[in-house]
Tab-separated table of C-alpha atoms in Angstrom:
chain	number	residue	atom	x	y	z
O	171	MET	CA	20.812	15.327	16.469
O	172	THR	CA	19.857	11.685	15.929
O	173	THR	CA	19.028	9.552	12.922
O	174	ASP	CA	16.489	6.932	11.960
O	175	SER	CA	19.293	4.394	11.942
O	176	ASP	CA	19.252	4.545	15.735
O	177	PRO	CA	16.695	2.058	17.114
O	178	PHE	CA	13.806	3.528	19.103
O	179	MET	CA	14.870	7.081	18.269
O	180	LEU	CA	12.431	9.650	19.655
O	181	ILE	CA	11.746	13.089	18.241
O	182	SER	CA	9.689	15.541	20.272
O	183	VAL	CA	7.820	18.172	18.341
O	184	VAL	CA	8.093	21.603	19.877
O	185	SER	CA	6.507	23.754	17.193
O	186	VAL	CA	3.476	23.303	14.966
O	187	SER	CA	2.691	24.985	11.679
O	188	LYS	CA	0.554	24.097	8.684
O	189	GLN	CA	2.107	23.135	5.377
O	190	THR	CA	0.546	24.543	2.247
O	191	PRO	CA	-0.665	21.674	0.056
O	192	MET	CA	0.930	21.448	-3.380
O	193	ASN	CA	-0.148	19.832	-6.611
O	194	ARG	CA	2.860	18.171	-8.228
O	195	PRO	CA	1.729	16.451	-11.454
O	196	GLU	CA	5.253	16.220	-12.863
O	197	GLN	CA	6.551	14.644	-9.668
O	198	ALA	CA	3.559	12.333	-9.499
O	199	MET	CA	4.172	11.130	-13.059
O	200	THR	CA	7.841	10.463	-12.350
O	201	SER	CA	6.990	8.694	-9.101
O	202	PHE	CA	4.411	6.531	-10.888
O	203	LEU	CA	6.943	5.478	-13.505
O	204	LEU	CA	9.692	4.854	-10.980
O	205	ARG	CA	7.384	2.764	-8.853
O	206	ARG	CA	6.979	0.397	-11.760
O	207	LEU	CA	10.477	0.500	-13.238
O	208	ARG	CA	11.480	-2.926	-14.543
O	209	LEU	CA	15.119	-3.780	-15.151
O	210	VAL	CA	17.035	-6.686	-16.649
O	211	GLY	CA	20.204	-7.923	-15.004
O	212	ASN	CA	21.918	-10.288	-12.608
O	213	GLY	CA	19.898	-13.187	-13.949
O	214	ILE	CA	16.672	-11.719	-12.594
O	215	GLN	CA	13.774	-11.505	-15.014
O	216	PRO	CA	12.284	-8.097	-15.938
O	217	HIS	CA	10.132	-6.837	-13.118
O	218	ARG	CA	8.379	-4.012	-11.453
O	219	LEU	CA	10.393	-2.439	-8.671
O	220	ARG	CA	8.311	0.074	-6.764
O	221	LEU	CA	11.149	2.501	-6.349
O	222	LEU	CA	14.783	1.718	-7.153
O	223	HIS	CA	15.420	5.101	-5.719
O	224	PHE	CA	17.435	6.588	-2.991
O	225	SER	CA	20.816	8.307	-2.790
O	226	ALA	CA	23.474	7.314	-0.280
O	227	GLY	CA	23.705	9.122	2.984
O	228	VAL	CA	22.057	9.395	6.373
O	229	LEU	CA	19.255	11.811	7.105
O	230	LEU	CA	19.933	13.903	10.182
O	231	VAL	CA	16.811	15.321	11.739
O	232	ALA	CA	16.919	18.151	14.243
O	233	VAL	CA	14.038	18.680	16.622
O	234	ALA	CA	13.788	22.293	15.549
O	235	GLU	CA	13.327	21.235	11.931
O	236	PHE	CA	10.127	19.306	12.662
O	237	THR	CA	7.787	22.243	12.177
O	238	THR	CA	4.895	20.840	10.138
O	239	HIS	CA	2.700	18.540	12.180
O	240	GLY	CA	-0.861	19.841	12.262
O	241	CYS	CA	-3.810	18.351	10.403
O	242	GLY	CA	-6.300	21.172	10.024
O	243	VAL	CA	-9.207	21.842	7.714
O	244	GLN	CA	-8.486	23.967	4.704
O	245	SER	CA	-10.544	26.861	6.075
O	246	GLY	CA	-7.738	27.543	8.544
O	247	SER	CA	-9.629	26.547	11.699
O	248	PRO	CA	-7.635	25.074	14.627
O	249	PRO	CA	-5.852	21.809	13.759
O	250	ASP	CA	-7.643	18.523	14.360
O	251	LEU	CA	-4.420	16.587	14.811
O	252	THR	CA	-0.988	17.462	16.117
O	253	VAL	CA	1.997	15.126	16.249
O	254	LEU	CA	3.546	15.134	19.715
O	255	LYS	CA	6.418	12.753	19.030
O	256	VAL	CA	7.790	10.376	16.427
O	257	THR	CA	9.588	7.189	17.438
O	258	PHE	CA	11.580	5.274	14.838
O	259	LEU	CA	11.425	1.554	15.667
O	260	GLY	CA	13.792	0.191	13.049
O	261	THR	CA	13.373	-2.405	10.334
O	262	LEU	CA	10.747	-5.123	10.251
O	263	PRO	CA	12.516	-8.514	10.289
O	264	THR	CA	12.425	-10.329	6.962
O	265	ASN	CA	13.062	-13.883	5.798
O	266	LEU	CA	16.697	-14.149	4.669
O	267	ASP	CA	15.529	-15.670	1.377
O	268	ILE	CA	13.831	-12.356	0.510
O	269	LEU	CA	16.069	-9.620	-0.925
O	270	GLY	CA	13.381	-6.993	-1.150
O	271	ARG	CA	9.686	-6.413	-1.758
O	272	ASP	CA	7.163	-3.593	-1.767
O	273	GLY	CA	3.698	-2.947	-0.385
O	274	GLY	CA	3.045	-4.070	3.170
O	275	TYR	CA	-0.722	-3.688	3.604
O	276	SER	CA	-1.880	-5.482	6.738
O	277	THR	CA	-4.854	-6.487	8.833
O	278	VAL	CA	-5.783	-9.042	11.494
O	279	PHE	CA	-7.404	-12.145	10.007
O	280	GLN	CA	-8.386	-15.159	12.105
O	281	GLY	CA	-5.884	-14.377	14.851
O	282	TYR	CA	-2.920	-13.430	12.658
O	283	SER	CA	-1.579	-10.105	11.500
O	284	ILE	CA	-1.382	-10.634	7.737
O	285	TRP	CA	1.060	-8.544	5.632
O	286	LEU	CA	0.770	-8.421	1.840
O	287	TYR	CA	3.572	-7.470	-0.564
O	288	GLY	CA	3.987	-6.946	-4.291
O	289	ASP	CA	6.986	-7.887	-6.432
O	290	THR	CA	9.303	-9.966	-4.252
O	291	PHE	CA	12.937	-10.708	-5.089
O	292	LEU	CA	14.280	-14.034	-3.871
O	293	ALA	CA	17.888	-14.740	-2.919
O	294	LYS	CA	17.655	-18.146	-4.613
O	295	PRO	CA	15.263	-19.687	-7.136
O	296	ASN	CA	12.044	-21.136	-5.812
O	297	ALA	CA	10.711	-24.592	-6.662
O	298	GLU	CA	9.576	-23.311	-10.076
O	299	ASP	CA	12.958	-21.648	-10.809
O	300	PHE	CA	11.756	-18.060	-10.330
O	301	THR	CA	13.862	-15.448	-8.537
O	302	LEU	CA	11.042	-12.913	-8.777
O	303	ILE	CA	7.449	-13.536	-7.759
O	304	SER	CA	4.754	-10.905	-8.219
O	305	ASP	CA	3.423	-11.091	-4.670
O	306	SER	CA	4.206	-12.604	-1.277
O	307	TRP	CA	2.951	-12.465	2.289
O	308	SER	CA	3.997	-12.830	5.905
O	309	TYR	CA	2.055	-13.359	9.110
O	310	THR	CA	2.661	-13.033	12.825
O	311	THR	CA	0.833	-13.389	16.126
O	312	ASP	CA	2.681	-10.357	17.539
O	313	LEU	CA	-0.095	-7.753	17.810
O	314	ASN	CA	1.813	-5.261	19.971
O	315	ALA	CA	4.077	-2.888	18.053
O	316	GLN	CA	5.386	-0.811	20.962
O	317	ASP	CA	8.833	-2.445	20.793
O	318	GLY	CA	8.666	-3.383	17.112
O	319	ILE	CA	6.910	-6.314	15.439
O	320	THR	CA	8.523	-9.751	15.398
O	321	GLY	CA	7.672	-13.388	14.788
O	322	PHE	CA	6.965	-13.095	11.053
O	323	GLN	CA	6.562	-16.365	9.178
O	324	GLU	CA	5.939	-17.334	5.560
O	325	ARG	CA	4.408	-20.330	3.879
O	326	VAL	CA	7.082	-21.951	1.742
O	327	ASP	CA	7.126	-24.173	-1.333
O	328	SER	CA	8.814	-27.573	-1.714
O	329	GLY	CA	12.149	-25.805	-2.165
O	330	GLY	CA	11.742	-23.774	1.017
O	331	ALA	CA	11.098	-20.460	-0.796
O	332	PRO	CA	8.330	-18.025	0.239
O	333	THR	CA	5.092	-18.464	-1.698
O	334	MET	CA	2.618	-16.103	-3.342
O	335	ILE	CA	-0.627	-15.120	-1.624
O	336	LEU	CA	-2.777	-14.702	-4.769
O	337	PRO	CA	-3.288	-17.750	-7.008
O	338	GLU	CA	-2.385	-17.563	-10.677
O	339	THR	CA	-4.752	-19.005	-13.252
O	340	SER	CA	-3.537	-22.011	-15.230
O	341	ALA	CA	-3.013	-19.782	-18.264
O	342	GLU	CA	-0.980	-17.274	-16.230
O	343	GLN	CA	1.138	-20.056	-14.723
O	344	ILE	CA	1.926	-21.588	-18.108
O	345	PHE	CA	2.714	-18.223	-19.701
O	346	ASN	CA	5.037	-17.176	-16.876
O	347	ALA	CA	6.824	-20.542	-16.885
O	348	VAL	CA	7.670	-20.534	-20.594
O	349	HIS	CA	8.779	-16.876	-20.499
O	350	ASN	CA	10.764	-17.167	-17.244
O	351	SER	CA	14.097	-15.484	-18.003
O	352	ASN	CA	15.868	-17.967	-15.708
O	353	ASN	CA	14.858	-20.788	-18.074
O	354	CYS	CA	13.256	-19.127	-21.080
O	355	GLN	CA	11.485	-21.351	-23.602
O	356	GLU	CA	9.646	-18.716	-25.618
O	357	GLN	CA	10.233	-15.096	-26.607
O	358	PRO	CA	9.935	-12.497	-25.275
O	359	CYS	CA	11.946	-13.793	-22.338
O	360	GLY	CA	10.895	-12.144	-19.103
O	361	ALA	CA	7.322	-11.382	-20.159
O	362	ARG	CA	4.916	-12.157	-17.331
O	363	TRP	CA	1.528	-11.761	-15.757
O	364	ALA	CA	1.811	-10.104	-12.339
O	365	LEU	CA	-0.677	-9.904	-9.474
O	366	TRP	CA	0.009	-6.915	-7.230
O	367	PRO	CA	-1.925	-6.966	-3.915
O	368	ALA	CA	-3.451	-3.764	-2.600
O	369	SER	CA	-5.506	-3.217	0.545
O	370	ILE	CA	-6.976	-6.007	2.661
O	371	VAL	CA	-10.087	-5.693	4.825
O	372	VAL	CA	-12.096	-8.202	6.881
O	373	ASP	CA	-15.891	-8.265	6.729
O	374	PRO	CA	-17.028	-8.510	10.381
O	375	THR	CA	-20.308	-10.138	9.329
O	376	SER	CA	-18.935	-13.059	7.328
O	377	GLY	CA	-15.455	-13.117	8.867
O	378	HIS	CA	-13.983	-13.364	5.376
O	379	ALA	CA	-11.129	-11.186	4.120
O	380	LEU	CA	-11.222	-9.199	0.898
O	381	ILE	CA	-7.907	-8.605	-0.899
O	382	PHE	CA	-7.876	-5.982	-3.632
O	383	TYR	CA	-5.316	-6.445	-6.396
O	384	MET	CA	-4.154	-5.247	-9.820
O	385	LEU	CA	-3.478	-7.544	-12.790
O	386	VAL	CA	-0.512	-6.393	-14.898
O	387	TYR	CA	1.019	-7.622	-18.147
O	388	ALA	CA	4.747	-6.837	-18.285
O	389	LEU	CA	7.229	-7.105	-21.151
O	390	PRO	CA	11.027	-6.715	-21.087
O	391	GLY	CA	12.308	-3.152	-21.073
O	392	SER	CA	11.956	-0.115	-18.874
O	393	PHE	CA	8.374	1.088	-18.303
O	394	ASN	CA	7.107	-1.614	-20.688
O	395	PHE	CA	4.085	-2.851	-18.765
O	396	GLN	CA	0.348	-2.500	-18.891
O	397	ALA	CA	-2.164	-2.600	-16.048
O	398	ILE	CA	-5.126	-4.626	-17.277
O	399	GLY	CA	-7.473	-3.843	-14.405
O	400	ASN	CA	-8.310	-4.242	-10.722
O	401	SER	CA	-10.388	-6.665	-8.707
O	402	VAL	CA	-10.853	-8.294	-5.324
O	403	ALA	CA	-10.037	-11.793	-4.084
O	404	THR	CA	-12.011	-13.496	-1.342
O	405	TRP	CA	-10.336	-15.324	1.531
O	406	GLN	CA	-12.430	-17.560	3.752
O	407	SER	CA	-9.845	-19.435	5.814
O	408	PHE	CA	-6.284	-18.703	6.868
O	409	GLN	CA	-5.447	-22.348	6.136
O	410	ASP	CA	-6.489	-22.027	2.484
O	411	GLN	CA	-5.469	-19.759	-0.376
O	412	PRO	CA	-7.623	-16.780	-1.390
O	413	GLN	CA	-9.753	-17.150	-4.503
O	414	ARG	CA	-10.185	-14.867	-7.527
O	415	PRO	CA	-13.880	-15.278	-8.361
O	416	ALA	CA	-15.088	-14.765	-11.921
O	417	ILE	CA	-17.410	-11.848	-12.632
O	418	SER	CA	-20.534	-12.797	-14.559
O	419	PRO	CA	-20.898	-11.492	-17.173
O	420	PRO	CA	-17.168	-10.677	-17.616
O	421	LEU	CA	-16.345	-6.968	-17.553
O	422	VAL	CA	-12.858	-7.303	-19.114
O	423	ALA	CA	-12.488	-9.576	-22.137
O	424	GLY	CA	-10.239	-12.556	-21.429
O	425	HIS	CA	-10.005	-11.743	-17.713
O	426	PRO	CA	-13.285	-12.691	-16.034
O	427	ASP	CA	-11.873	-12.050	-12.557
O	428	LEU	CA	-11.500	-8.280	-13.103
O	429	LEU	CA	-14.004	-5.871	-11.573
O	430	PHE	CA	-12.559	-2.649	-13.062
O	431	ASP	CA	-10.652	-2.066	-16.279
O	432	GLN	CA	-7.474	-0.104	-16.994
O	433	ASN	CA	-9.362	3.117	-17.770
O	434	GLU	CA	-11.134	3.187	-14.408
O	435	PRO	CA	-9.825	4.197	-10.968
O	436	SER	CA	-7.502	1.702	-9.260
O	437	PHE	CA	-9.986	0.809	-6.548
O	438	GLY	CA	-8.200	-0.906	-3.664
O	439	SER	CA	-5.607	1.771	-2.858
O	440	ALA	CA	-7.228	1.828	0.586
O	441	ALA	CA	-10.318	0.143	1.996
O	442	LEU	CA	-12.307	0.194	5.219
O	443	ILE	CA	-15.690	-0.915	6.543
O	444	SER	CA	-17.853	1.606	8.389
O	445	GLY	CA	-21.530	1.355	9.287
O	446	GLY	CA	-21.755	-1.972	7.496
O	447	MET	CA	-20.569	-0.474	4.204
O	448	LEU	CA	-17.280	-1.116	2.426
O	449	TYR	CA	-15.540	2.108	1.362
O	450	VAL	CA	-12.824	1.663	-1.273
O	451	TYR	CA	-10.451	4.369	-2.507
O	452	GLY	CA	-9.077	4.289	-6.029
O	453	CYS	CA	-6.101	6.626	-6.219
O	454	GLY	CA	-5.184	7.183	-9.830
O	455	ILE	CA	-6.106	5.564	-13.146
O	456	PRO	CA	-3.689	2.971	-14.620
O	457	THR	CA	-3.616	4.650	-18.039
O	458	SER	CA	-2.892	8.090	-16.525
O	459	GLY	CA	0.351	8.063	-14.536
O	460	SER	CA	0.051	11.698	-13.450
O	461	ASP	CA	-3.333	11.066	-11.807
O	462	LYS	CA	-3.060	10.677	-8.022
O	463	GLY	CA	-6.605	11.769	-7.269
O	464	CYS	CA	-8.394	9.438	-4.869
O	465	ARG	CA	-11.951	8.546	-5.896
O	466	LEU	CA	-14.245	6.737	-3.492
O	467	GLY	CA	-16.636	3.861	-4.080
O	468	ARG	CA	-18.869	2.084	-1.601
O	469	VAL	CA	-20.785	-1.180	-1.561
O	470	SER	CA	-22.095	-3.733	0.890
O	471	PRO	CA	-19.244	-6.210	1.555
O	472	SER	CA	-21.513	-9.092	0.587
O	473	ASN	CA	-22.066	-7.490	-2.842
O	474	VAL	CA	-18.483	-6.452	-3.539
O	475	LEU	CA	-18.298	-8.597	-6.698
O	476	ASP	CA	-21.483	-7.074	-8.143
O	477	ARG	CA	-20.524	-3.945	-10.103
O	478	SER	CA	-24.152	-2.859	-10.288
O	479	ALA	CA	-24.267	-2.631	-6.478
O	480	TRP	CA	-21.420	-0.075	-6.297
O	481	THR	CA	-21.950	3.665	-5.978
O	482	TYR	CA	-19.332	6.413	-6.250
O	483	TYR	CA	-18.956	9.708	-4.460
O	484	ALA	CA	-19.912	12.448	-6.917
O	485	GLY	CA	-19.374	15.472	-4.671
O	486	ASN	CA	-21.685	17.751	-2.679
O	487	GLY	CA	-22.938	14.852	-0.583
O	488	ALA	CA	-24.180	12.867	-3.596
O	489	TRP	CA	-23.459	9.247	-4.533
O	490	SER	CA	-23.921	8.000	-8.094
O	491	ALA	CA	-24.235	4.585	-9.715
O	492	GLN	CA	-22.124	5.908	-12.602
O	493	ILE	CA	-18.379	5.468	-12.132
O	494	GLY	CA	-17.739	8.389	-14.442
O	495	ASP	CA	-19.340	10.703	-11.863
O	496	ALA	CA	-16.674	9.885	-9.234
O	497	VAL	CA	-14.713	12.935	-8.082
O	498	HIS	CA	-11.396	13.277	-6.259
O	499	VAL	CA	-11.944	13.415	-2.509
O	500	PHE	CA	-8.247	14.203	-1.993
O	501	THR	CA	-4.893	13.765	-3.721
O	502	GLY	CA	-2.622	11.107	-2.222
O	503	ASP	CA	-0.695	8.139	-3.586
O	504	ASN	CA	-1.646	4.782	-5.083
O	505	ILE	CA	-0.451	3.060	-1.886
O	506	LEU	CA	-1.979	4.545	1.283
O	507	SER	CA	-4.154	3.839	4.297
O	508	VAL	CA	-7.423	5.375	5.448
O	509	ALA	CA	-8.702	4.310	8.857
O	510	TRP	CA	-10.949	5.506	11.672
O	511	ASN	CA	-9.026	6.838	14.661
O	512	ASN	CA	-10.928	6.470	17.940
O	513	TYR	CA	-8.741	8.988	19.735
O	514	LEU	CA	-9.404	11.747	17.204
O	515	GLN	CA	-12.903	10.582	16.287
O	516	GLN	CA	-11.855	11.151	12.682
O	517	TYR	CA	-10.560	9.240	9.688
O	518	VAL	CA	-6.835	9.562	9.059
O	519	ALA	CA	-5.134	9.041	5.691
O	520	VAL	CA	-1.394	8.272	5.557
O	521	TYR	CA	0.753	8.116	2.406
O	522	SER	CA	4.146	8.963	0.915
O	523	ALA	CA	4.640	12.314	-0.766
O	524	PRO	CA	5.836	11.688	-4.344
O	525	PHE	CA	9.501	12.443	-4.940
O	526	SER	CA	10.153	13.060	-1.255
O	527	GLN	CA	11.233	11.472	2.023
O	528	ASN	CA	8.132	12.911	3.688
O	529	VAL	CA	5.216	10.893	5.030
O	530	MET	CA	1.941	12.788	4.850
O	531	MET	CA	-1.346	12.768	6.754
O	532	ARG	CA	-4.858	14.119	6.242
O	533	CYS	CA	-7.986	14.038	8.433
O	534	SER	CA	-11.728	13.939	7.868
O	535	HIS	CA	-14.912	13.270	9.822
O	536	TYR	CA	-16.315	11.263	6.900
O	537	PRO	CA	-14.782	8.866	4.350
O	538	GLU	CA	-15.792	11.201	1.533
O	539	GLY	CA	-14.543	14.326	3.286
O	540	PRO	CA	-14.159	17.205	3.305
O	541	TRP	CA	-10.551	16.267	3.939
O	542	SER	CA	-7.996	18.535	5.560
O	543	SER	CA	-4.970	19.829	3.723
O	544	GLU	CA	-2.016	17.442	3.800
O	545	VAL	CA	0.707	17.891	6.395
O	546	THR	CA	4.034	16.217	7.018
O	547	ALA	CA	3.864	13.598	9.770
O	548	PHE	CA	7.622	12.952	9.675
O	549	THR	CA	10.616	12.836	7.370
O	550	ALA	CA	11.805	9.291	6.763
O	551	MET	CA	15.316	7.884	6.769
O	552	GLN	CA	17.262	8.624	3.596
O	553	PRO	CA	17.253	5.589	1.272
O	554	ALA	CA	20.178	4.256	-0.733
O	555	SER	CA	18.887	6.115	-3.782
O	556	GLY	CA	15.759	8.015	-4.801
O	557	ASN	CA	12.883	8.402	-2.363
O	558	VAL	CA	10.927	6.471	0.230
O	559	TYR	CA	7.590	4.977	-0.764
O	560	ASP	CA	4.593	2.875	0.300
O	561	ALA	CA	3.940	4.715	3.567
O	562	HIS	CA	0.716	3.697	5.278
O	563	ALA	CA	-0.643	3.054	8.764
O	564	HIS	CA	-1.576	-0.258	10.406
O	565	PRO	CA	-4.624	0.570	12.572
O	566	GLU	CA	-4.820	-2.910	14.085
O	567	TYR	CA	-1.721	-1.885	16.081
O	568	ASP	CA	-3.149	1.414	17.387
O	569	ALA	CA	-2.272	2.018	21.048
O	570	ASN	CA	-4.122	4.064	23.670
O	571	SER	CA	-7.291	4.140	21.548
O	572	GLY	CA	-5.337	5.515	18.612
O	573	GLN	CA	-3.309	8.209	20.344
O	574	THR	CA	-0.292	6.295	19.031
O	575	ILE	CA	-0.484	4.935	15.505
O	576	TYR	CA	2.068	2.780	13.690
O	577	VAL	CA	3.226	3.535	10.163
O	578	THR	CA	5.573	1.665	7.833
O	579	TYR	CA	7.425	2.868	4.788
O	580	SER	CA	9.787	1.211	2.306
O	581	ARG	CA	13.256	2.279	1.280
O	582	SER	CA	15.919	0.797	-0.968
O	583	THR	CA	19.141	-0.558	0.513
O	584	PRO	CA	22.550	-0.694	-1.233
O	585	ALA	CA	22.517	-4.297	-2.476
O	586	PRO	CA	20.954	-4.920	-5.925
O	587	PHE	CA	17.172	-5.458	-5.864
O	588	SER	CA	17.109	-5.024	-2.083
O	589	SER	CA	14.829	-2.957	0.112
O	590	GLU	CA	13.500	-2.864	3.652
O	591	VAL	CA	10.321	-1.900	5.491
O	592	ARG	CA	10.748	0.403	8.485
O	593	LEU	CA	8.334	0.927	11.380
O	594	VAL	CA	7.515	4.295	12.963
O	595	ALA	CA	5.290	5.183	15.936
O	596	ILE	CA	3.435	8.508	15.790
O	597	THR	CA	2.026	9.795	19.075
O	598	LEU	CA	-0.679	12.428	18.802
O	599	ALA	CA	-1.026	15.339	21.171
O	600	PRO	CA	-3.862	15.247	23.721
O	601	VAL	CA	-7.085	16.415	22.149
O	602	THR	CA	-7.488	19.248	24.649
O	603	ALA	CA	-4.045	20.560	23.747
O	604	GLN	CA	-4.676	20.637	20.021
O	605	HIS	CA	-6.826	23.754	20.101
O	606	ASN	CA	-4.791	25.751	22.631
């Protein structure tokens, strides 16, 4: 037996069986709430912490226990994907000024691998006296993940602290400053506007990046927050900051940047461009924590900010201009990846199973499906408490035309407000062997 705490640990899969998919609304609701649990303590303002979960201990994984690694269609035909081996590559290096953060979406933009994170806890106050910022980012020129990913850097402020990727409006900046619990000037102390990045995709035609995000209003107290809506920021140059364009006419009163409101799917959970079209998954609705159904919208990348140009998959091969017609294409998690895999000649979705240490996968020949039943790709290292979260793949690091894919997941560590992101390589079985 070996554990994920051993660097470059390799597990060979010797048996393959299909896992029966389960619907777990109670677990999904609990996971949703835990992912946004905000605490007060240690001088840190109230915040969203994606999962302050995890119980102490080390997960021991036996080769014989890895029995669920096929991605087959629900009809029971031969599997389209089989995991041959899983290699645990350890923890992604992090700036020492960062205690923990969640998210980790990535893509290559203008020569850099860009990584986006949500709530980020700082070891010391930044130049504006915050020890919590609602988003952060890192970048590296290391585009080979076979021996891990190194060389991460951050842009820093005048105090040397990591900076946010998404710009706050003047009103958001002023509000957060006067309610900063480190130097509170106005009640309720700790209230804040938060910008939580989601998926990032680069338009090959314009060369610009699109960063999906959620705007949240948070008050002190557990679970006391409200998602206001979702939108997309545009990023033209690595040297400059992304912009949050205004929608005209505004779709959400008082927030002209928002493209979708709190009662609509959280579009941005995953995004990809195929055949010149931008496909965007919205997994769940902010006002319904038990909803993990992934709806699908599509639009030309150049028209992403025009709501009237969007259509939504309505089932049975039909697309509708009405968002209310959108159906679930599969059930996943609000953080996930969907990407084309050249080796399989299929799309592969990767996400964390709610209330579990398992990382799941599904396959489809089309973005809208039909999607296979979910299967367990691997069981992650036991966290300090609760469960792992934020699992998704990074297709820009695919090796051997996608036979090996690279997945990260997040887990809490013992210190307060701390977490880490761990990297895993998944090698798929040869295509000819998958139907034997």
